[in-house]
Coordinates of C-alpha atoms in Angstrom, one line a residue:
M1 CA -32.8 9.7 -14.3
D2 CA -30.5 11.2 -11.4
L3 CA -31.6 15.3 -12.6
T4 CA -34.9 13.6 -12.0
N5 CA -35.1 12.2 -9.1
N6 CA -32.9 14.8 -7.3
S7 CA -35.2 17.2 -8.7
K8 CA -38.4 15.6 -7.2
K9 CA -36.7 15.6 -4.0
T10 CA -36.2 19.5 -3.9
S11 CA -39.4 20.0 -4.9
G12 CA -41.0 17.9 -2.3
L13 CA -39.2 19.8 0.2
L14 CA -39.4 23.4 -0.4
A15 CA -43.4 21.3 -1.0
G16 CA -42.8 21.1 2.2
N17 CA -40.9 23.7 3.2
D18 CA -44.4 26.5 2.0
F19 CA -46.6 24.2 4.7
I20 CA -44.2 24.3 6.8
R21 CA -44.7 27.8 7.1
V22 CA -47.6 28.8 6.4
L23 CA -49.1 26.2 9.8
V24 CA -46.4 29.0 11.7
A25 CA -48.3 31.8 10.4
L26 CA -52.0 30.1 11.5
A27 CA -50.4 28.8 14.6
F28 CA -49.5 32.3 14.9
I29 CA -53.1 34.0 13.9
L30 CA -54.9 31.3 15.8
A31 CA -52.6 32.4 18.9
C32 CA -53.7 36.0 18.6
G33 CA -57.3 34.9 18.9
F34 CA -57.2 32.1 21.8
Y35 CA -55.1 35.7 23.7
A36 CA -58.0 38.4 22.9
S37 CA -60.6 35.9 24.0
V38 CA -58.9 35.3 27.5
N39 CA -57.7 39.1 27.5
G40 CA -60.6 40.9 26.0
V41 CA -62.1 41.0 29.9
A42 CA -63.8 43.8 29.0
A43 CA -65.3 43.5 25.1
S44 CA -69.0 42.9 25.0
N45 CA -69.4 39.8 22.7
L46 CA -65.2 38.1 23.7
S47 CA -66.5 35.5 20.4
I48 CA -66.5 38.9 17.8
L49 CA -63.6 40.0 19.5
A50 CA -61.2 36.5 19.2
I51 CA -62.2 36.4 14.9
A52 CA -61.5 39.9 15.1
A53 CA -58.0 40.0 16.6
A54 CA -57.1 36.3 14.0
I55 CA -58.0 38.7 11.0
G56 CA -56.1 41.6 11.9
A57 CA -53.1 38.5 13.3
Y58 CA -53.3 37.9 9.2
M59 CA -53.3 41.0 7.8
A60 CA -50.2 41.7 9.6
V61 CA -48.5 38.5 8.7
N62 CA -49.3 40.0 5.1
I63 CA -48.2 43.7 5.2
G64 CA -44.6 42.1 5.9
A65 CA -45.4 39.4 3.6
N66 CA -46.3 42.1 0.8
D67 CA -44.9 45.8 2.1
V68 CA -41.9 45.0 4.5
A69 CA -39.9 44.4 0.4
N70 CA -40.2 48.4 -0.8
N71 CA -37.4 49.5 2.5
V72 CA -35.4 46.5 2.2
G73 CA -35.2 45.3 -2.0
P74 CA -33.0 47.7 -3.1
A75 CA -30.6 46.8 -0.8
V76 CA -31.0 42.9 -1.5
G77 CA -31.0 43.6 -4.5
S78 CA -27.6 45.4 -4.3
K79 CA -25.5 42.6 -2.7
A80 CA -25.4 45.3 0.3
L81 CA -27.4 43.1 2.7
S82 CA -27.9 38.7 2.0
M83 CA -31.6 38.1 2.5
T84 CA -31.2 37.0 6.0
G85 CA -29.5 40.0 7.1
A86 CA -32.7 42.0 5.0
I87 CA -35.3 39.8 6.7
L88 CA -33.5 40.1 10.3
I89 CA -33.0 44.3 10.5
A90 CA -36.4 44.4 8.5
A91 CA -38.1 42.6 11.2
I92 CA -36.6 44.1 14.1
F93 CA -37.1 47.9 12.6
E94 CA -40.5 47.4 11.6
A95 CA -41.4 46.0 14.8
A96 CA -39.7 48.1 16.8
G97 CA -41.4 51.1 14.6
A98 CA -44.7 49.5 15.5
L99 CA -44.2 49.1 19.0
I100 CA -41.9 52.0 20.3
A101 CA -43.9 54.8 17.2
G102 CA -47.8 53.3 16.8
G103 CA -48.7 55.9 19.1
T104 CA -51.6 55.3 21.1
V105 CA -54.5 56.3 19.3
V106 CA -55.7 55.2 15.8
G107 CA -58.3 56.7 13.7
T108 CA -61.4 54.0 13.1
I109 CA -61.8 55.2 9.4
K110 CA -59.5 54.7 7.3
K111 CA -58.0 58.2 5.7
G112 CA -61.1 59.9 6.2
I113 CA -63.3 57.6 3.2
I114 CA -66.6 57.0 4.8
N115 CA -68.3 59.0 6.9
P116 CA -69.2 56.9 10.3
N117 CA -72.8 59.0 11.4
A118 CA -73.4 57.3 8.6
I119 CA -74.3 54.1 9.8
A120 CA -76.4 53.0 12.0
D121 CA -75.0 51.0 15.2
A122 CA -72.2 49.9 16.9
E123 CA -72.8 46.0 15.3
T124 CA -73.4 47.4 12.4
F125 CA -69.2 49.5 12.3
I126 CA -68.0 46.1 14.0
W127 CA -68.7 44.1 11.2
V128 CA -67.6 47.3 7.8
M129 CA -64.6 46.9 9.9
M130 CA -64.2 42.9 10.2
A131 CA -65.1 43.2 6.6
A132 CA -62.9 45.7 6.0
L133 CA -60.1 44.5 7.9
L134 CA -60.5 41.0 5.8
A135 CA -60.8 42.0 2.0
G136 CA -57.3 43.8 2.6
A137 CA -55.8 40.5 3.9
I138 CA -57.4 38.3 1.0
W139 CA -55.9 40.9 -1.3
L140 CA -52.6 41.5 -0.1
N141 CA -52.4 37.2 0.0
L142 CA -52.9 37.2 -3.6
A143 CA -50.9 39.6 -4.2
T144 CA -48.9 38.8 -2.7
Y145 CA -49.0 34.8 -4.4
L146 CA -49.0 36.8 -7.5
G147 CA -45.3 38.4 -7.2
A148 CA -47.2 42.8 -7.1
P149 CA -46.1 44.7 -4.7
V150 CA -49.4 46.8 -3.6
S151 CA -50.3 49.2 -1.3
T152 CA -51.6 48.2 2.0
T153 CA -52.5 51.5 3.1
H154 CA -55.4 51.2 -0.5
S155 CA -56.3 47.5 0.6
I156 CA -57.6 48.3 2.9
V157 CA -59.1 51.8 2.1
G158 CA -60.3 50.2 -0.3
G159 CA -61.6 47.8 2.4
V160 CA -63.5 50.0 4.1
L161 CA -65.0 52.1 0.9
G162 CA -66.5 48.8 0.0
A163 CA -67.8 47.2 2.9
G164 CA -69.0 51.0 3.6
I165 CA -71.1 52.0 0.7
A166 CA -72.4 47.6 1.3
A167 CA -73.8 49.3 5.0
G168 CA -74.9 52.7 5.3
G169 CA -75.2 53.2 0.4
W170 CA -72.7 55.1 -2.4
D171 CA -73.9 58.6 0.2
I172 CA -71.7 57.2 2.9
A173 CA -68.3 57.5 0.8
N174 CA -66.0 60.5 0.4
W175 CA -66.1 60.6 -3.2
D176 CA -63.4 63.9 -2.8
K177 CA -60.4 61.7 -1.6
M178 CA -61.4 58.5 -3.4
V179 CA -60.6 60.8 -6.6
A180 CA -56.8 61.7 -4.7
I181 CA -56.2 58.5 -3.6
A182 CA -57.0 57.9 -7.3
A183 CA -53.8 60.4 -8.4
S184 CA -51.8 58.8 -6.0
W185 CA -51.4 56.1 -8.5
V186 CA -49.9 58.1 -10.7
I187 CA -48.3 60.8 -8.3
S188 CA -46.8 58.4 -5.9
P189 CA -44.5 56.2 -9.0
V190 CA -43.8 59.4 -11.0
F191 CA -41.8 61.1 -7.8
G192 CA -40.3 58.2 -6.9
G193 CA -39.0 58.4 -10.7
V194 CA -38.2 61.2 -11.1
I195 CA -35.9 61.3 -7.6
A196 CA -33.6 58.8 -8.1
A197 CA -33.4 59.6 -11.4
V198 CA -32.4 62.7 -10.4
F199 CA -29.9 60.9 -7.8
L200 CA -28.5 58.7 -9.9
I201 CA -27.6 60.8 -12.7
Y202 CA -26.3 63.5 -10.4
I203 CA -23.5 60.5 -9.2
K204 CA -22.5 59.4 -12.3
R205 CA -22.1 62.6 -13.0
A206 CA -19.8 63.8 -10.0
V207 CA -18.6 60.2 -9.7
T208 CA -18.6 57.7 -12.2
Y209 CA -17.7 59.7 -14.9
K210 CA -14.7 61.4 -13.6
S211 CA -11.4 59.7 -14.5
D212 CA -10.7 59.4 -10.8
M213 CA -13.6 58.3 -9.7
I214 CA -11.6 57.5 -6.1
E215 CA -10.3 61.2 -5.6
A216 CA -14.4 62.0 -6.9
A217 CA -16.3 59.9 -4.8
K218 CA -13.9 61.3 -1.8
K219 CA -15.2 64.2 -2.4
T220 CA -19.0 62.6 -2.7
V221 CA -20.2 60.4 -1.0
P222 CA -20.0 62.0 2.6
L223 CA -22.0 64.7 1.0
L224 CA -24.4 62.2 -0.3
V225 CA -24.6 59.9 3.3
G226 CA -25.4 64.0 4.7
I227 CA -28.1 65.1 2.2
M228 CA -29.3 61.3 2.8
V229 CA -29.2 61.7 6.9
W230 CA -30.8 64.9 6.8
A231 CA -33.2 63.4 4.5
F232 CA -34.1 60.0 6.6
S233 CA -33.2 62.4 10.2
T234 CA -36.0 64.9 9.0
Y235 CA -38.9 61.8 7.7
L236 CA -39.0 60.1 10.9
I237 CA -39.6 62.9 13.0
L238 CA -42.2 64.2 11.0
K239 CA -43.5 60.0 10.4
G240 CA -42.7 57.7 11.9
L241 CA -42.1 59.8 15.5
K242 CA -45.4 61.9 14.9
K243 CA -47.7 59.6 17.0
I244 CA -45.3 60.5 20.1
W245 CA -43.2 63.5 19.2
K246 CA -45.4 66.1 16.4
L247 CA -43.4 68.9 14.5
D248 CA -43.6 70.7 11.6
I249 CA -41.9 71.2 8.1
I250 CA -39.6 73.7 9.5
S251 CA -38.2 72.6 12.7
A252 CA -37.6 68.9 11.7
G253 CA -35.9 69.7 9.0
L254 CA -33.8 72.2 11.0
I255 CA -33.4 68.9 13.3
G256 CA -32.1 66.7 10.7
L257 CA -30.1 69.0 8.8
A258 CA -27.8 69.8 12.5
I259 CA -28.2 65.8 12.9
A260 CA -26.7 65.5 9.4
L261 CA -23.6 67.7 9.4
T262 CA -22.8 66.1 12.1
V263 CA -22.6 62.9 10.6
Y264 CA -20.9 64.7 7.5
F265 CA -17.7 65.6 9.6
I266 CA -17.4 62.2 11.3
V267 CA -17.9 60.6 7.9
R268 CA -15.4 63.0 5.5
P269 CA -13.1 61.2 7.2
I270 CA -14.0 57.5 7.5
V271 CA -14.7 57.5 3.3
D272 CA -11.7 59.3 2.8
K273 CA -9.6 56.3 4.2
A274 CA -11.4 53.5 2.9
A275 CA -11.9 55.0 -0.5
S276 CA -7.7 55.7 -0.5
S277 CA -7.2 51.6 -0.3
L278 CA -9.9 51.0 -3.5
K279 CA -9.1 50.7 -7.3
N280 CA -10.5 53.6 -10.0
D281 CA -13.4 52.0 -10.5
K282 CA -16.8 51.4 -10.6
D283 CA -17.1 48.3 -8.5
S284 CA -15.8 50.3 -5.8
V285 CA -17.2 52.8 -5.9
N286 CA -20.0 51.0 -5.1
S287 CA -18.9 49.1 -2.0
L288 CA -18.7 53.4 0.4
F289 CA -22.8 52.7 -0.2
T290 CA -22.7 49.1 1.6
I291 CA -23.1 51.6 4.8
P292 CA -25.5 53.9 3.8
L293 CA -27.8 51.0 2.4
I294 CA -27.8 49.3 5.7
V295 CA -28.9 52.8 7.8
S296 CA -31.2 53.3 5.2
A297 CA -33.1 50.3 5.5
A298 CA -32.8 50.2 9.0
L299 CA -34.9 53.5 8.6
L300 CA -36.8 52.7 5.9
S301 CA -38.3 50.0 8.1
F302 CA -39.0 51.5 10.9
A303 CA -40.9 55.0 10.2
H304 CA -43.5 52.2 8.3
G305 CA -43.9 49.9 11.3
A306 CA -44.8 53.2 12.7
N307 CA -46.7 54.1 10.5
D308 CA -49.0 51.4 8.2
V309 CA -49.2 48.9 11.7
A310 CA -52.4 51.4 11.3
N311 CA -53.8 49.6 8.5
A312 CA -53.5 45.9 9.9
I313 CA -54.6 47.5 13.7
G314 CA -56.5 50.4 13.7
P315 CA -60.2 48.2 12.4
L316 CA -58.7 45.9 15.3
A317 CA -58.9 49.2 17.9
A318 CA -61.4 50.3 16.7
I319 CA -63.7 46.9 16.3
N320 CA -62.3 46.5 20.4
D321 CA -63.3 50.4 21.4
A322 CA -67.0 49.6 19.6
L323 CA -67.7 46.7 21.8
I324 CA -65.8 47.9 25.1
S325 CA -68.4 51.7 25.4
G326 CA -71.4 50.2 22.8
T327 CA -70.9 53.1 20.4
V328 CA -69.1 53.8 16.6
S329 CA -66.0 56.9 17.9
G330 CA -63.4 58.7 14.9
K331 CA -60.7 57.6 17.2
A332 CA -59.9 54.5 19.3
A333 CA -57.4 53.8 22.5
I334 CA -55.3 51.2 21.0
P335 CA -54.0 48.2 24.0
I336 CA -50.8 47.1 23.6
W337 CA -51.7 43.5 23.0
V338 CA -52.9 44.9 20.0
M339 CA -50.1 47.3 19.1
L340 CA -47.8 43.5 19.8
I341 CA -50.3 41.6 16.8
G342 CA -50.2 44.8 14.5
G343 CA -46.2 44.6 15.4
V344 CA -45.0 41.4 15.8
G345 CA -46.8 39.7 12.6
I346 CA -45.4 42.0 10.4
A347 CA -42.3 40.0 11.2
F348 CA -43.6 37.2 11.1
G349 CA -45.2 37.3 8.0
L350 CA -42.0 38.7 6.8
A351 CA -39.7 36.2 8.4
L352 CA -42.2 33.6 6.7
F353 CA -43.1 35.7 2.7
G354 CA -41.9 38.5 2.4
P355 CA -38.6 36.7 0.2
K356 CA -40.4 36.5 -2.8
L357 CA -41.6 40.1 -3.1
I358 CA -38.0 41.2 -2.0
R359 CA -37.7 39.7 -4.2
T360 CA -38.9 41.2 -7.0
V361 CA -38.6 44.2 -6.3
G362 CA -34.7 44.1 -5.4
S363 CA -34.2 41.8 -9.0
E364 CA -36.9 41.2 -11.3
I365 CA -37.6 44.8 -12.7
T366 CA -34.1 45.9 -12.9
E367 CA -30.9 44.9 -12.8
L368 CA -29.7 47.0 -9.3
D369 CA -25.8 48.1 -8.4
K370 CA -25.3 49.7 -4.4
M371 CA -25.7 53.1 -5.9
R372 CA -28.6 52.7 -8.0
A373 CA -30.4 51.0 -4.3
F374 CA -29.0 54.4 -3.0
C375 CA -31.1 56.9 -5.6
V376 CA -34.2 54.4 -4.6
A377 CA -33.7 54.9 -0.9
M378 CA -33.2 58.3 -0.8
A379 CA -36.9 58.8 -3.2
A380 CA -39.1 57.3 -0.7
A381 CA -37.6 59.1 1.9
I382 CA -37.4 62.6 -0.1
T383 CA -40.9 62.1 -2.3
V384 CA -43.0 61.3 1.5
I385 CA -42.0 64.2 2.7
I386 CA -42.5 66.8 -0.2
A387 CA -45.8 64.8 -0.3
S388 CA -47.1 65.2 2.6
Q389 CA -46.2 69.1 3.1
L390 CA -48.5 69.2 -0.3
G391 CA -50.9 68.0 1.3
L392 CA -50.5 64.7 -2.4
P393 CA -51.3 61.4 -1.3
V394 CA -48.9 59.1 -2.3
S395 CA -47.9 54.9 -1.3
S396 CA -44.3 54.0 -0.3
T397 CA -45.0 51.1 -1.9
H398 CA -45.5 52.9 -5.2
I399 CA -42.5 55.8 -4.2
A400 CA -39.8 52.5 -3.9
V401 CA -41.3 51.0 -7.0
G402 CA -41.0 53.1 -9.7
G403 CA -38.1 55.0 -8.2
I404 CA -37.2 51.2 -9.4
F405 CA -38.7 52.2 -12.8
G406 CA -36.7 55.4 -12.4
V407 CA -33.0 54.3 -12.0
G408 CA -34.1 52.0 -15.2
F409 CA -35.4 52.9 -17.4
L410 CA -32.5 56.5 -17.2
R411 CA -30.5 53.7 -17.3
E412 CA -31.8 52.4 -20.6
Y413 CA -31.7 55.8 -21.9
L414 CA -28.0 57.1 -21.0
K415 CA -27.2 53.1 -22.9
L416 CA -29.3 53.7 -25.6
S417 CA -27.3 57.3 -26.0
Y418 CA -23.6 56.5 -25.6
N419 CA -24.1 53.2 -28.2
K420 CA -25.5 55.9 -30.4
K421 CA -22.1 57.7 -29.9
L422 CA -19.4 55.1 -29.7
A423 CA -21.5 54.0 -33.5
A424 CA -21.0 57.6 -34.5
I425 CA -17.0 57.5 -33.4
I426 CA -17.4 54.5 -35.2
S427 CA -18.6 55.9 -37.8
H428 CA -16.2 58.6 -38.2
S429 CA -13.3 56.9 -37.9
E430 CA -13.8 54.6 -40.6
S431 CA -14.6 57.2 -43.2
A432 CA -11.5 59.4 -42.1
G433 CA -9.6 55.7 -43.7
H434 CA -8.6 54.6 -40.7
D435 CA -8.0 51.2 -40.4
A436 CA -9.2 48.7 -37.2
E437 CA -6.1 49.3 -34.5
Q438 CA -6.5 52.8 -35.3
T439 CA -10.5 52.7 -35.0
Q440 CA -9.8 50.5 -31.2
A441 CA -7.6 52.8 -30.1
F442 CA -10.2 56.0 -30.9
V443 CA -12.9 53.9 -29.4
E444 CA -11.4 53.0 -25.8
R445 CA -9.9 56.9 -26.1
F446 CA -14.3 57.6 -25.8
E447 CA -14.4 54.7 -23.0
V448 CA -12.2 56.3 -20.6
A449 CA -12.4 60.0 -21.1
D450 CA -15.1 61.6 -18.2
V451 CA -17.8 64.4 -19.4
I452 CA -15.6 66.7 -20.2
E453 CA -13.2 64.8 -22.8
K454 CA -16.6 63.3 -23.8
R455 CA -17.6 66.3 -24.8
A456 CA -14.5 67.8 -26.6
I457 CA -14.6 64.0 -28.4
L458 CA -18.5 64.2 -29.4
R459 CA -18.1 68.4 -30.9
E460 CA -14.5 67.1 -33.2
L461 CA -17.0 65.1 -34.5
K462 CA -19.7 67.1 -35.5
A463 CA -17.5 69.5 -36.4
A464 CA -16.1 67.1 -39.1
K465 CA -20.4 66.6 -39.5
A466 CA -20.2 62.9 -38.3
S467 CA -22.9 61.0 -38.9
S468 CA -24.4 57.6 -37.4
P469 CA -23.8 53.9 -39.1
I470 CA -27.2 53.5 -38.2
S471 CA -30.0 53.2 -39.8
S472 CA -33.3 54.9 -38.5
S473 CA -34.7 50.9 -38.3
E474 CA -31.6 49.3 -36.4
R475 CA -32.4 52.7 -34.1
K476 CA -35.4 51.9 -33.3
G477 CA -34.3 48.3 -32.7
L478 CA -31.3 48.5 -30.9
K479 CA -33.4 50.9 -28.8
K480 CA -36.6 47.8 -28.5
A481 CA -33.4 46.0 -27.1
T482 CA -31.9 47.8 -25.0
K483 CA -35.3 47.8 -22.7
K484 CA -35.4 44.7 -23.1
E485 CA -32.4 43.8 -20.7
L486 CA -32.7 46.2 -18.5
V487 CA -36.2 46.8 -17.6
K488 CA -38.3 43.8 -16.8
R489 CA -41.7 45.0 -18.9
S490 CA -43.5 41.9 -18.6
A491 CA -43.1 43.8 -14.6
L492 CA -44.3 46.7 -15.5
L493 CA -47.5 45.4 -16.7
K494 CA -48.1 43.8 -13.9
I495 CA -47.5 46.0 -11.0
A496 CA -48.8 48.1 -12.4
A497 CA -52.4 46.3 -13.6
A498 CA -51.9 45.4 -9.3
W499 CA -51.8 49.2 -7.6
V500 CA -54.9 50.0 -10.8
I501 CA -57.5 47.3 -9.3
T502 CA -56.5 47.0 -5.7
V503 CA -58.6 49.3 -4.4
P504 CA -61.5 48.4 -6.1
A505 CA -60.6 44.5 -6.0
S506 CA -60.6 45.4 -2.1
A507 CA -64.0 47.2 -1.6
T508 CA -65.8 45.0 -4.0
L509 CA -64.1 41.8 -2.2
A510 CA -65.7 43.7 1.7
G511 CA -69.5 43.9 0.4
L512 CA -68.9 41.5 0.0
I513 CA -68.0 39.8 3.0
F514 CA -69.9 42.5 4.6
Y515 CA -73.0 40.5 3.7
M516 CA -71.8 37.5 4.4
L517 CA -71.2 38.8 8.4
L518 CA -74.2 40.4 8.2
G519 CA -76.4 37.4 7.4
F520 CA -74.4 35.6 9.9
S521 CA -76.2 37.8 12.8
V522 CA -79.2 37.8 11.2
T523 CA -79.0 34.1 11.9
H524 CA -77.5 33.7 14.9
S525 CA -79.4 36.6 16.2

């Protein structure tokens, strides 16, 4: 009876907290609308501007609730950061990225997916932007509720596409761009997964597969930190600071390399000193990745704030520009109050609703330790750099989640392979007439051996024509059990489905909302 009462009390408390969070978010959204109505002195219609500002704030809150989880989720899942610490760091750096490096001008048509010249007048354009913004926000809200990390860029792209088609017909769309965006559903996660897996196998071979892991870590960790600094410096210069300091890939890479070399020589003695007091085990090596992970979460958040704030305030800036000028422009100036709505809104959304998606990304797909989380962060930065230079459309959300699946599937493969090899060793020992103690000693020798010694043991088995004692059906059962343990297939299917339907779902919503807004304007004109 006491347990039931306690459960009810807990449920009531949680429901109350949810209600309070919604009230706080609603208060922020209404405050943004009110602020716009007071300060938008040059706009021709303050009511429309106030509504657009409220919708922009709603979008920003949803970006914070959903998209930011990709930057800090791995750090939280690996326990490099607490949930509170992650939220504080991400909120500060997201807002800083938006306000410092978010730029002063934004393109009014996201990714050039529709032709603005095909829109009849400024009023129609305003309804298109408003419908796109509201549809993208609603879809993000729904995805967050369902626990699915989706691309905010694709949400707003779908919104612009759907509202644009509703306003100007099918010919208004740039279908070549849409094909490229659809291709990114595969390109982004595959790139992220492969790069994360490559880094993880390198760390395993260079450090955790060695008999003396601490000595190996002293050499490898500073190198990895240097590579991380190089990648993130280049990433920030190319993506995070591009609106205030635009450089080509070679210049950005050389500046990043100079910073990385400096950091390498600073970090090496620090790692050497820290590692000398550690035990020779995997947990100790993991601890050396804590600070790099925290730094990477901060830098990813800064770059995300600088780039993705445009998803929230781009359409709002476009509406503001159209209300002031009375025309449809390809570029729109971003007033400081509009940028504040975006930056502060993302921080609010993260603090209020971010934990759900942070847990999904950090711990509900596969188990992440600090080394695996580090590999995911590296994949996020490097993939964006490579893709941007190749002109490939990629999503930071898809890259990060793809990186998590990449390390999870690699772990599945390695564990399956290891179990098969161990079974072969036991079979060989038993067939040679060894007793249980001798067999156990043989297994222990294999388990503590480094990569070179393990290969030597396996060559001995091959020479002795040892075979695996488990049948094909048993091996399939082992493989299936291993997959269930290391990567949740239900999470994979849910997230993949959400990615595929993001653009059509937000497009459909936007089209319906556009017709509703158009009908409203005709009724009240």
